[in-house]
Short mmCIF file of C-alpha atoms in Angstrom, two decimals:
data_model
loop_
_atom_site.label_atom_id
_atom_site.label_comp_id
_atom_site.label_asym_id
_atom_site.label_seq_id
_atom_site.Cartn_x
_atom_site.Cartn_y
_atom_site.Cartn_z
CA MET A 1174 -10.82 15.14 22.52
CA ARG A 1175 -11.56 18.80 23.35
CA LYS A 1176 -9.33 19.96 20.50
CA VAL A 1177 -11.01 17.57 18.08
CA SER A 1178 -14.48 18.75 19.17
CA ILE A 1179 -13.52 22.38 18.68
CA LEU A 1180 -12.06 21.59 15.28
CA ILE A 1181 -15.23 19.80 14.17
CA PHE A 1182 -17.30 22.80 15.35
CA VAL A 1183 -15.14 25.21 13.33
CA ILE A 1184 -15.27 23.05 10.22
CA VAL A 1185 -18.99 22.39 10.32
CA PHE A 1186 -20.03 25.99 10.95
CA LEU A 1187 -17.37 28.10 9.29
CA LEU A 1188 -16.24 26.25 6.19
CA PRO A 1189 -19.55 26.51 4.31
CA VAL A 1190 -19.32 30.26 4.80
CA CYS A 1191 -15.69 30.44 3.74
CA GLY A 1192 -16.26 28.18 0.76
CA VAL A 1193 -13.31 25.87 1.45
CA PHE A 1194 -15.07 22.81 0.01
CA ALA A 1195 -16.13 23.16 -3.61
CA ARG A 1196 -19.88 22.82 -3.81
CA GLY A 1197 -21.65 21.01 -6.58
CA GLY A 1198 -19.97 17.65 -5.91
CA GLY A 1199 -22.33 14.72 -6.02
CA GLU A 1200 -24.88 16.52 -8.15
CA LYS A 1201 -27.70 14.43 -9.52
CA SER A 1202 -28.28 14.26 -13.23
CA GLY A 1203 -31.65 14.57 -14.90
CA SER A 1204 -32.21 10.84 -14.28
CA GLY A 1205 -31.80 11.33 -10.54
CA LYS A 1206 -28.43 9.60 -10.49
CA LEU A 1207 -25.24 11.03 -9.01
CA SER A 1208 -23.07 12.37 -11.80
CA THR A 1209 -20.05 13.16 -9.58
CA ILE A 1210 -18.63 11.17 -6.69
CA ASN A 1211 -16.40 13.08 -4.27
CA VAL A 1212 -14.04 11.02 -2.12
CA ALA A 1213 -11.96 12.54 0.70
CA VAL A 1214 -8.57 10.94 1.41
CA PRO A 1215 -5.79 12.01 3.80
CA ALA A 1216 -3.11 12.23 1.09
CA LEU A 1217 -2.53 11.94 -2.64
CA SER A 1218 0.47 10.30 -4.26
CA GLU A 1219 3.22 12.59 -5.53
CA THR A 1220 2.96 10.89 -8.95
CA LEU A 1221 0.46 8.73 -10.85
CA ASN A 1222 3.19 6.61 -12.42
CA PRO A 1223 2.43 3.07 -11.20
CA ALA A 1224 6.02 1.96 -11.77
CA SER A 1225 7.40 4.44 -9.25
CA ALA A 1226 4.54 5.06 -6.82
CA THR A 1227 3.65 1.47 -6.08
CA THR A 1228 4.94 1.62 -2.50
CA SER A 1229 2.56 4.51 -1.80
CA VAL A 1230 -0.71 3.76 -0.01
CA SER A 1231 -1.99 6.96 -1.59
CA MET A 1232 -1.42 5.44 -5.04
CA TYR A 1233 -2.99 2.13 -4.01
CA ARG A 1234 -6.18 4.00 -3.12
CA VAL A 1235 -6.73 5.53 -6.55
CA GLY A 1236 -4.65 3.51 -9.04
CA SER A 1237 -7.13 0.74 -9.83
CA ASN A 1238 -9.57 3.36 -11.16
CA ILE A 1239 -7.04 4.46 -13.80
CA PHE A 1240 -5.14 1.28 -14.66
CA ASN A 1241 -5.64 -2.46 -14.96
CA ASN A 1242 -3.33 -5.38 -14.37
CA LEU A 1243 -3.20 -8.41 -16.61
CA ILE A 1244 -4.43 -10.44 -13.64
CA GLU A 1245 -6.04 -9.13 -10.47
CA TYR A 1246 -6.24 -10.45 -6.92
CA ASP A 1247 -9.81 -10.40 -5.63
CA PHE A 1248 -9.87 -8.40 -2.39
CA LYS A 1249 -13.64 -8.06 -2.50
CA ASN A 1250 -14.95 -11.63 -2.57
CA ASP A 1251 -11.80 -13.64 -1.75
CA LYS A 1252 -11.84 -15.51 -5.05
CA GLY A 1253 -8.07 -15.37 -5.50
CA LEU A 1254 -6.58 -14.53 -8.90
CA LEU A 1255 -8.99 -13.39 -11.60
CA PRO A 1256 -8.60 -12.49 -15.31
CA SER A 1257 -8.38 -8.77 -16.06
CA LEU A 1258 -6.61 -7.52 -19.19
CA ALA A 1259 -5.47 -11.11 -19.61
CA GLU A 1260 -8.40 -13.23 -20.75
CA SER A 1261 -6.51 -16.42 -19.89
CA TRP A 1262 -3.00 -17.77 -19.39
CA LYS A 1263 -1.02 -20.99 -19.57
CA GLN A 1264 2.08 -22.05 -17.62
CA ILE A 1265 4.43 -23.44 -20.27
CA ASP A 1266 7.06 -24.46 -17.71
CA GLY A 1267 8.51 -23.19 -14.42
CA LYS A 1268 10.13 -20.23 -16.18
CA THR A 1269 7.58 -19.42 -18.91
CA LEU A 1270 4.03 -18.08 -18.71
CA GLU A 1271 1.96 -17.47 -21.83
CA VAL A 1272 -0.71 -14.76 -21.50
CA TYR A 1273 -3.62 -14.17 -23.88
CA LEU A 1274 -4.95 -10.61 -23.94
CA ARG A 1275 -8.56 -9.54 -24.21
CA LYS A 1276 -9.33 -8.23 -27.65
CA GLY A 1277 -10.91 -4.84 -28.16
CA VAL A 1278 -9.73 -3.28 -24.87
CA LYS A 1279 -9.43 0.50 -25.31
CA PHE A 1280 -7.01 2.84 -23.60
CA HIS A 1281 -8.23 6.28 -22.53
CA ASN A 1282 -6.77 7.78 -25.72
CA GLY A 1283 -8.68 5.35 -27.95
CA ASP A 1284 -5.76 3.03 -28.73
CA GLU A 1285 -6.43 -0.68 -28.58
CA LEU A 1286 -4.43 -2.69 -26.04
CA THR A 1287 -1.88 -4.94 -27.76
CA SER A 1288 1.15 -7.01 -26.84
CA GLU A 1289 3.31 -3.98 -27.68
CA ASP A 1290 1.86 -2.08 -24.70
CA VAL A 1291 2.45 -5.00 -22.36
CA ALA A 1292 6.07 -5.46 -23.46
CA PHE A 1293 6.65 -1.69 -23.26
CA THR A 1294 5.21 -1.52 -19.73
CA PHE A 1295 7.57 -4.16 -18.40
CA GLU A 1296 10.52 -2.67 -20.25
CA LYS A 1297 9.94 0.70 -18.58
CA ILE A 1298 9.64 -0.77 -15.07
CA TRP A 1299 13.38 -1.47 -15.26
CA ASP A 1300 14.13 1.93 -16.80
CA PRO A 1301 15.81 4.07 -14.07
CA VAL A 1302 14.06 7.23 -15.33
CA ILE A 1303 10.53 5.82 -15.27
CA GLY A 1304 10.62 2.79 -13.03
CA SER A 1305 12.08 2.24 -9.57
CA LYS A 1306 14.26 -0.27 -7.79
CA SER A 1307 11.44 -0.98 -5.35
CA VAL A 1308 9.10 -2.07 -8.13
CA ALA A 1309 11.78 -3.95 -10.03
CA GLY A 1310 12.73 -5.71 -6.80
CA GLN A 1311 9.24 -7.16 -6.57
CA TRP A 1312 10.14 -9.44 -9.47
CA SER A 1313 13.89 -9.97 -9.28
CA LEU A 1314 13.57 -13.16 -11.37
CA PHE A 1315 12.01 -11.33 -14.33
CA ASP A 1316 13.91 -11.78 -17.59
CA LYS A 1317 11.84 -10.53 -20.53
CA VAL A 1318 8.49 -10.32 -22.28
CA GLU A 1319 8.34 -12.06 -25.64
CA ILE A 1320 5.71 -10.90 -28.15
CA ILE A 1321 4.12 -13.94 -29.84
CA ASP A 1322 1.43 -12.08 -31.75
CA LYS A 1323 -0.80 -9.01 -31.39
CA TYR A 1324 -2.68 -10.49 -28.41
CA THR A 1325 -0.23 -13.03 -26.98
CA VAL A 1326 2.89 -12.54 -24.86
CA ARG A 1327 5.22 -14.84 -22.98
CA PHE A 1328 6.82 -13.90 -19.69
CA HIS A 1329 10.23 -15.45 -19.11
CA THR A 1330 12.04 -15.62 -15.76
CA LYS A 1331 15.69 -16.28 -14.99
CA LYS A 1332 14.80 -19.17 -12.65
CA THR A 1333 11.69 -21.15 -11.84
CA ASP A 1334 9.09 -18.85 -10.31
CA PRO A 1335 6.27 -20.48 -8.27
CA VAL A 1336 4.24 -17.26 -8.03
CA MET A 1337 4.78 -15.78 -11.50
CA ILE A 1338 1.03 -15.47 -12.06
CA ASN A 1339 0.53 -13.79 -8.68
CA ARG A 1340 3.14 -11.15 -9.45
CA LEU A 1341 1.21 -9.91 -12.47
CA SER A 1342 -1.44 -8.63 -10.04
CA LEU A 1343 0.99 -6.26 -8.28
CA PRO A 1344 0.04 -2.55 -8.59
CA GLY A 1345 3.47 -1.67 -9.97
CA PHE A 1346 2.78 -3.89 -12.97
CA GLN A 1347 -0.35 -2.07 -14.16
CA ILE A 1348 -0.36 -1.68 -17.94
CA ILE A 1349 0.36 1.72 -19.52
CA ASN A 1350 -0.14 3.00 -23.07
CA LYS A 1351 3.03 2.96 -25.16
CA ARG A 1352 2.12 5.84 -27.49
CA ALA A 1353 1.06 8.18 -24.67
CA LEU A 1354 4.42 7.95 -22.92
CA LYS A 1355 6.43 8.20 -26.13
CA GLU A 1356 4.54 11.33 -27.23
CA ALA A 1357 4.59 13.07 -23.81
CA LYS A 1358 6.67 16.25 -23.48
CA SER A 1359 8.43 14.73 -20.49
CA VAL A 1360 8.15 11.81 -18.08
CA GLU A 1361 7.00 14.28 -15.42
CA ASP A 1362 4.16 15.59 -17.60
CA TRP A 1363 3.09 12.04 -18.39
CA SER A 1364 3.23 11.00 -14.72
CA PHE A 1365 0.56 13.59 -13.88
CA LYS A 1366 -1.72 12.53 -16.73
CA PRO A 1367 -0.92 8.92 -17.65
CA VAL A 1368 -3.08 6.85 -19.97
CA GLY A 1369 -4.41 3.51 -18.77
CA THR A 1370 -7.30 1.16 -19.54
CA GLY A 1371 -9.21 1.60 -16.25
CA PRO A 1372 -12.81 2.77 -15.77
CA PHE A 1373 -11.76 6.41 -15.30
CA LYS A 1374 -9.28 8.66 -17.12
CA VAL A 1375 -7.25 11.51 -15.65
CA ILE A 1376 -8.50 15.02 -16.38
CA SER A 1377 -6.36 16.99 -13.92
CA TYR A 1378 -4.11 16.31 -10.97
CA ASN A 1379 -2.58 18.35 -8.16
CA SER A 1380 -1.17 16.12 -5.42
CA ALA A 1381 -1.67 18.92 -2.87
CA ASP A 1382 -5.35 19.33 -3.75
CA LYS A 1383 -7.31 16.87 -5.87
CA LEU A 1384 -7.37 14.24 -8.59
CA VAL A 1385 -10.18 14.69 -11.12
CA LEU A 1386 -11.19 11.62 -13.14
CA GLU A 1387 -13.75 11.26 -15.92
CA ALA A 1388 -15.64 8.10 -16.88
CA HIS A 1389 -13.98 6.01 -19.59
CA LYS A 1390 -17.09 5.24 -21.61
CA GLU A 1391 -15.34 2.52 -23.61
CA TYR A 1392 -14.13 0.67 -20.53
CA TRP A 1393 -13.94 -3.03 -21.32
CA GLY A 1394 -15.70 -3.92 -18.06
CA GLY A 1395 -18.72 -1.72 -18.80
CA LYS A 1396 -19.50 1.97 -18.61
CA PRO A 1397 -18.93 3.45 -15.10
CA HIS A 1398 -22.05 4.53 -13.22
CA ALA A 1399 -20.72 8.03 -12.48
CA ASP A 1400 -19.55 10.61 -14.98
CA GLU A 1401 -16.88 12.04 -12.72
CA LEU A 1402 -14.82 10.79 -9.77
CA ILE A 1403 -12.88 13.28 -7.65
CA PHE A 1404 -10.39 12.36 -4.91
CA ARG A 1405 -9.78 15.32 -2.62
CA ARG A 1406 -6.82 15.64 -0.24
CA ILE A 1407 -8.21 16.36 3.23
CA PRO A 1408 -5.51 15.51 5.82
CA GLU A 1409 -7.57 16.11 8.96
CA VAL A 1410 -9.97 13.37 10.09
CA ALA A 1411 -12.37 15.94 11.55
CA ALA A 1412 -12.54 17.78 8.22
CA ARG A 1413 -13.28 14.56 6.31
CA ILE A 1414 -16.07 13.65 8.73
CA ALA A 1415 -17.54 17.16 8.65
CA GLY A 1416 -17.50 17.11 4.84
CA LEU A 1417 -19.26 13.73 4.78
CA LYS A 1418 -21.96 14.99 7.12
CA ALA A 1419 -22.38 18.18 5.09
CA GLY A 1420 -22.72 16.27 1.81
CA ASP A 1421 -19.48 17.61 0.31
CA PHE A 1422 -18.19 14.03 0.10
CA GLN A 1423 -20.03 10.82 -0.63
CA VAL A 1424 -17.19 8.64 0.69
CA ILE A 1425 -14.28 9.30 3.06
CA SER A 1426 -11.31 7.04 3.73
CA ASP A 1427 -9.33 6.22 6.88
CA VAL A 1428 -12.03 6.53 9.51
CA PRO A 1429 -10.57 6.01 13.02
CA THR A 1430 -12.40 3.43 15.10
CA ASP A 1431 -13.25 5.99 17.77
CA GLN A 1432 -15.15 8.02 15.17
CA ILE A 1433 -17.34 5.19 13.85
CA LYS A 1434 -20.15 5.94 16.33
CA THR A 1435 -19.90 9.66 15.56
CA ILE A 1436 -20.48 9.01 11.86
CA GLU A 1437 -23.18 6.39 12.31
CA ALA A 1438 -25.10 8.69 14.66
CA ASP A 1439 -26.23 10.28 11.39
CA LYS A 1440 -28.98 8.01 10.06
CA ASN A 1441 -27.88 8.72 6.48
CA LEU A 1442 -24.31 7.52 6.97
CA ILE A 1443 -22.55 4.20 7.57
CA VAL A 1444 -18.99 2.94 8.10
CA VAL A 1445 -17.80 -0.04 6.05
CA GLY A 1446 -14.61 -2.10 5.98
CA GLY A 1447 -12.45 -3.91 8.54
CA THR A 1448 -9.06 -5.54 9.01
CA SER A 1449 -7.03 -5.47 5.81
CA ALA A 1450 -4.25 -7.51 4.26
CA SER A 1451 -1.72 -4.87 5.31
CA PHE A 1452 0.62 -4.51 8.27
CA ILE A 1453 1.62 -1.31 10.07
CA ALA A 1454 5.27 -1.18 11.05
CA VAL A 1455 8.00 1.18 12.28
CA TYR A 1456 11.34 1.11 10.44
CA PHE A 1457 14.68 1.49 12.23
CA ASN A 1458 17.43 3.48 10.53
CA MET A 1459 20.38 1.26 11.46
CA HIS A 1460 22.90 3.83 10.26
CA LYS A 1461 22.37 5.28 13.74
CA PRO A 1462 25.08 3.65 15.93
CA TYR A 1463 22.80 3.21 18.95
CA PHE A 1464 20.41 0.96 16.97
CA ASP A 1465 22.21 -2.28 17.77
CA VAL A 1466 20.18 -5.47 18.00
CA HIS A 1467 19.66 -5.07 21.77
CA LEU A 1468 17.97 -1.67 21.48
CA ARG A 1469 15.82 -2.76 18.55
CA GLN A 1470 14.64 -5.86 20.42
CA ALA A 1471 13.99 -3.71 23.50
CA MET A 1472 11.85 -1.25 21.56
CA SER A 1473 9.71 -4.10 20.25
CA LEU A 1474 9.30 -5.64 23.71
CA ALA A 1475 8.33 -2.26 25.21
CA VAL A 1476 5.29 -1.88 22.93
CA ASP A 1477 2.03 -3.28 24.29
CA ARG A 1478 0.34 -4.02 20.97
CA GLU A 1479 -2.80 -5.51 22.48
CA LEU A 1480 -3.30 -2.37 24.56
CA LEU A 1481 -3.02 -0.27 21.39
CA ASN A 1482 -5.60 -2.50 19.74
CA LYS A 1483 -7.97 -2.33 22.70
CA THR A 1484 -7.74 1.39 23.41
CA LEU A 1485 -7.23 2.92 19.95
CA PHE A 1486 -8.94 0.38 17.68
CA SER A 1487 -11.71 -0.94 19.95
CA GLY A 1488 -10.29 -4.43 19.44
CA ARG A 1489 -11.07 -4.29 15.71
CA THR A 1490 -7.57 -5.00 14.43
CA ARG A 1491 -5.28 -8.03 14.81
CA VAL A 1492 -1.75 -8.39 16.16
CA PRO A 1493 -0.03 -10.86 13.80
CA ASN A 1494 2.42 -13.60 14.73
CA GLY A 1495 5.07 -12.25 12.42
CA LEU A 1496 4.79 -10.56 9.04
CA GLN A 1497 2.30 -13.10 7.70
CA ASP A 1498 -1.43 -13.61 7.27
CA PRO A 1499 -3.63 -16.69 7.91
CA GLY A 1500 -4.80 -16.31 4.32
CA TYR A 1501 -1.52 -17.94 3.24
CA GLY A 1502 -3.12 -21.33 3.84
CA PRO A 1503 -0.44 -24.06 3.89
CA MET A 1504 2.29 -21.40 3.81
CA PHE A 1505 1.11 -19.84 7.09
CA VAL A 1506 3.51 -20.66 9.95
CA LYS A 1507 0.98 -21.19 12.76
CA GLU A 1508 3.56 -21.98 15.43
CA HIS A 1509 5.52 -18.75 14.96
CA PRO A 1510 5.25 -16.85 18.28
CA TYR A 1511 3.24 -13.70 18.77
CA PRO A 1512 5.24 -10.58 19.77
CA LYS A 1513 5.70 -10.23 23.52
CA PHE A 1514 5.19 -7.24 25.77
CA ASP A 1515 7.88 -7.53 28.46
CA LEU A 1516 8.90 -4.24 30.04
CA ASN A 1517 11.47 -5.75 32.40
CA LYS A 1518 13.22 -7.57 29.57
CA ALA A 1519 13.11 -4.39 27.50
CA LYS A 1520 14.90 -2.47 30.27
CA GLU A 1521 17.57 -5.19 30.54
CA LEU A 1522 18.25 -5.00 26.80
CA VAL A 1523 18.43 -1.20 26.86
CA ALA A 1524 21.13 -1.51 29.54
CA LYS A 1525 23.07 -3.94 27.30
CA SER A 1526 22.78 -1.76 24.21
CA LYS A 1527 24.96 1.04 22.85
CA TYR A 1528 22.18 3.52 23.59
CA ASN A 1529 23.19 6.34 25.96
CA GLY A 1530 19.98 8.32 26.27
CA GLU A 1531 20.21 10.14 22.94
CA ALA A 1532 17.05 11.74 21.57
CA ILE A 1533 15.75 9.43 18.85
CA ASN A 1534 13.79 11.28 16.16
CA TYR A 1535 10.70 9.39 15.05
CA PHE A 1536 8.99 10.61 11.85
CA SER A 1537 5.29 9.96 11.43
CA PHE A 1538 2.94 10.94 8.64
CA ASN A 1539 -0.07 13.03 9.61
CA ASN A 1540 -2.53 10.14 9.86
CA SER A 1541 -1.87 8.56 6.47
CA TYR A 1542 -2.86 5.41 8.36
CA PRO A 1543 -5.79 5.21 10.82
CA ASN A 1544 -4.92 6.62 14.26
CA GLU A 1545 -1.30 6.95 13.14
CA VAL A 1546 -0.37 9.94 15.30
CA ASP A 1547 -2.25 8.63 18.36
CA VAL A 1548 -0.47 5.27 18.08
CA ALA A 1549 2.89 7.01 17.70
CA GLN A 1550 2.28 9.18 20.77
CA ALA A 1551 1.26 6.12 22.81
CA MET A 1552 4.41 4.25 21.81
CA VAL A 1553 6.63 7.22 22.65
CA ALA A 1554 5.18 7.07 26.18
CA MET A 1555 5.79 3.30 26.36
CA TRP A 1556 9.41 3.68 25.22
CA ARG A 1557 10.05 6.39 27.80
CA VAL A 1558 8.95 3.99 30.56
CA ALA A 1559 11.61 1.59 29.24
CA GLY A 1560 14.23 4.35 29.40
CA ILE A 1561 14.26 5.22 25.69
CA ASN A 1562 13.97 8.90 24.73
CA VAL A 1563 11.99 9.11 21.49
CA GLU A 1564 10.86 12.45 20.03
CA LEU A 1565 7.94 12.36 17.62
CA GLU A 1566 7.90 14.64 14.58
CA VAL A 1567 4.76 14.67 12.42
CA LYS A 1568 5.47 15.27 8.72
CA GLU A 1569 3.08 16.23 5.95
CA SER A 1570 4.71 14.46 2.99
CA GLY A 1571 6.90 11.55 1.99
CA SER A 1572 9.66 13.88 0.83
CA MET A 1573 9.82 15.44 4.31
CA VAL A 1574 9.96 12.03 5.98
CA ASN A 1575 12.70 10.81 3.64
CA MET A 1576 14.97 13.88 3.79
CA GLU A 1577 18.67 13.11 3.41
CA GLY A 1578 21.71 14.69 5.03
CA PRO A 1579 24.92 15.77 3.26
CA ASP A 1580 26.09 12.15 3.43
CA LYS A 1581 23.04 11.07 1.37
CA ILE A 1582 21.74 9.07 4.35
CA ARG A 1583 18.21 9.72 5.56
CA ILE A 1584 18.20 11.84 8.69
CA LEU A 1585 15.35 10.01 10.41
CA ALA A 1586 16.00 7.42 13.10
CA MET A 1587 12.56 5.80 12.85
CA ARG A 1588 9.59 6.13 10.55
CA ASN A 1589 6.17 4.61 10.01
CA THR A 1590 5.39 2.40 7.06
CA SER A 1591 2.91 -0.24 5.92
CA HIS A 1592 3.61 -3.62 4.35
CA THR A 1593 0.85 -4.78 2.05
CA ASP A 1594 0.22 -8.44 1.34
CA LEU A 1595 -0.74 -8.21 -2.31
CA TYR A 1596 -1.30 -11.80 -3.37
CA GLY A 1597 -1.64 -14.20 -0.43
CA ASP A 1598 1.88 -15.64 -0.19
CA PRO A 1599 4.91 -14.82 2.02
CA SER A 1600 6.89 -13.93 -1.08
CA GLY A 1601 4.39 -11.12 -1.65
CA CYS A 1602 4.97 -9.46 1.72
CA LEU A 1603 7.76 -10.76 3.98
CA TRP A 1604 10.20 -11.14 1.08
CA ARG A 1605 8.85 -8.47 -1.26
CA THR A 1606 9.16 -5.76 1.41
CA TYR A 1607 12.55 -6.82 2.80
CA THR A 1608 14.55 -7.66 -0.33
CA PRO A 1609 17.93 -5.94 -0.82
CA GLN A 1610 16.14 -3.51 -3.18
CA TYR A 1611 13.63 -2.40 -0.54
CA ASP A 1612 13.96 0.19 2.23
CA ALA A 1613 15.41 -1.78 5.16
CA GLN A 1614 18.47 -3.00 3.25
CA ARG A 1615 18.62 -0.25 0.64
CA TYR A 1616 18.28 2.80 2.90
CA TYR A 1617 18.45 1.70 6.54
CA ASN A 1618 21.57 -0.48 6.73
CA TRP A 1619 19.96 -3.78 7.74
CA LYS A 1620 22.83 -6.20 7.30
CA GLY A 1621 24.80 -9.06 8.83
CA PRO A 1622 25.36 -12.81 8.30
CA ASP A 1623 21.77 -13.55 9.27
CA VAL A 1624 20.52 -10.98 6.74
CA ASP A 1625 22.64 -12.72 4.11
CA GLU A 1626 20.90 -15.95 5.11
CA PHE A 1627 17.53 -14.16 4.94
CA ASN A 1628 18.29 -13.13 1.36
CA LYS A 1629 19.27 -16.65 0.32
CA LEU A 1630 16.09 -18.03 1.85
CA GLY A 1631 14.10 -15.33 0.07
CA GLU A 1632 15.54 -16.46 -3.24
CA ILE A 1633 14.40 -20.01 -2.43
CA LEU A 1634 10.94 -18.68 -1.55
CA ASP A 1635 10.93 -16.88 -4.89
CA SER A 1636 12.08 -19.76 -7.05
CA SER A 1637 11.42 -23.17 -5.49
CA ILE A 1638 8.43 -25.25 -6.62
CA ASP A 1639 8.84 -27.53 -3.56
CA GLN A 1640 6.20 -26.33 -1.06
CA LYS A 1641 7.96 -27.88 1.95
CA GLU A 1642 11.19 -26.11 1.03
CA ARG A 1643 9.30 -22.83 0.58
CA TYR A 1644 7.52 -23.28 3.93
CA ASN A 1645 10.76 -23.96 5.80
CA SER A 1646 12.36 -20.92 4.15
CA ALA A 1647 9.50 -18.65 5.25
CA LYS A 1648 9.63 -20.10 8.77
CA ARG A 1649 13.33 -19.38 9.14
CA MET A 1650 12.97 -15.89 7.63
CA LEU A 1651 10.39 -15.01 10.29
CA GLU A 1652 12.83 -16.20 12.98
CA ILE A 1653 15.64 -14.06 11.57
CA PHE A 1654 13.34 -11.05 11.41
CA ASP A 1655 12.48 -11.39 15.11
CA ALA A 1656 16.08 -11.98 16.22
CA ASN A 1657 17.52 -9.08 14.20
CA PRO A 1658 14.49 -6.82 13.71
CA PRO A 1659 14.73 -4.23 10.91
CA ALA A 1660 11.34 -2.93 12.03
CA ILE A 1661 8.61 -3.34 14.63
CA ILE A 1662 5.54 -5.07 13.20
CA LEU A 1663 2.63 -3.58 15.14
CA TYR A 1664 -0.75 -4.78 13.89
CA GLN A 1665 -2.77 -5.35 10.77
CA ASN A 1666 -4.07 -2.15 9.30
CA VAL A 1667 -7.77 -1.42 9.43
CA VAL A 1668 -9.51 0.04 6.42
CA PHE A 1669 -12.70 1.84 7.41
CA ALA A 1670 -14.53 4.15 5.04
CA GLY A 1671 -17.48 6.36 5.79
CA LYS A 1672 -20.18 6.67 3.14
CA ARG A 1673 -23.75 7.59 2.45
CA LYS A 1674 -26.03 4.65 3.23
CA ASP A 1675 -27.76 4.91 -0.13
CA LEU A 1676 -24.46 4.71 -2.05
CA ASN A 1677 -24.09 1.26 -3.61
CA TRP A 1678 -20.33 0.96 -3.12
CA SER A 1679 -18.27 -1.63 -1.21
CA ALA A 1680 -14.99 -1.32 0.69
CA TYR A 1681 -12.29 -3.84 -0.21
CA LYS A 1682 -10.17 -5.86 2.22
CA GLN A 1683 -7.39 -3.63 1.05
CA VAL A 1684 -6.76 0.11 0.77
CA TYR A 1685 -7.98 0.17 -2.85
CA MET A 1686 -10.94 2.54 -3.33
CA TYR A 1687 -12.40 1.24 -6.57
CA PHE A 1688 -15.40 2.83 -8.28
CA GLY A 1689 -15.59 0.78 -11.47
CA PRO A 1690 -18.97 -0.59 -12.62
CA GLU A 1691 -18.44 -3.87 -10.75
CA ASN A 1692 -18.19 -2.08 -7.40
CA PHE A 1693 -20.25 1.11 -7.70
CA LYS A 1694 -23.76 0.93 -9.12
CA GLN A 1695 -26.81 3.13 -9.31
#
């Protein structure tokens, strides 16, 4: 705490002199309204291409301001699936969904949204240059988009798909402008200034500094209430808080729970948000020979999750019983056990494992998630008590975390990640984030007969219209996950944002930081 206090002192008193934060943000126009909103975030995505950055929390934060989906999941008022660029839709059969587009929707370049843009978007998701296997893997049953007329498309799947409508709300399936990509000098140029239909358009972008957005005055949902929206990369929590207090920022993301009282001590500020539909986890790189099932089970048993919640989150988060959320309704497996803390059992399993005391390198981002480094340090201490030597290395970027060796295998042994439940169904989290196309199987060597069974059950979850069969599949998948853990599921993420009290903006039950006219008013 002494280091943090000193850092806050330096930031508050020296930065205004040095001019580190650009002044003029949040200026009021002649009408007395804020013309510019400055938002401080810990990191910015390395690209603004929704088809390749969808697994990035940094992209989740900003993407909904630039792009729209055909259908959106309501993380503000819990109303489920809502029309967005799709005015309505009709399920023709288990493999066919007909979607009717809003007419008159304008892209940032003035083009009208048509079926051509929708078909082009989904074509490019499966293009290896523009899309990614992670995004494509989120809809493995996808077959094609059929253009019916200028404002009507049909989505076809290879098999019956019980959550076809839900998938259209995934961030990776945000609609892009066909002409803008075709006319761009390169995919890289386009990825730093893409054209969407959202309430704000991209003016400039530097992932190491800031994203500058300008109001899209022809936005189909109404003109935004600010002329300019700027997301600034400020990795240090203390710097974000100091900037909020000084008026450099109107909103800051990722407020740690132990700093809520510090912020709210200022009568002009408030902290909003709470537990989100996202799960914090630690991946195992099972290419490392010591990571047999015994060591992985031991590392999970050695973590006292409730103590982490109590001491680092003031009891404000939730330890889940498996990678699932009560919001699943009838698909929630209530009887699935909560993770245990059993130090003696952990030590027994370490003794049975192939582990011989090697130093295990654990890569963490620099607080991309709330209290990330503090949690990592606490777990390192817990693992050492169990006889496991873990060495924490804090990295500043995804490319540093995911560095590969000469054998093209990532050099990390463990890394932090988050699994986001994007549409209220186990297929949207448990299966979506552990398919063969996703990190655990694709990069970290999670395999075995039980993983083969997991994959077959996932396909049933993806394609069956029998709810009992889907429920039983999800139940068994949770059991496999616990018995042969590819990761440690820790707790549900908390999303706390600090803001000015007089700012009429709401935090979502998700990491999205949306400033469209429906959510920011003045």
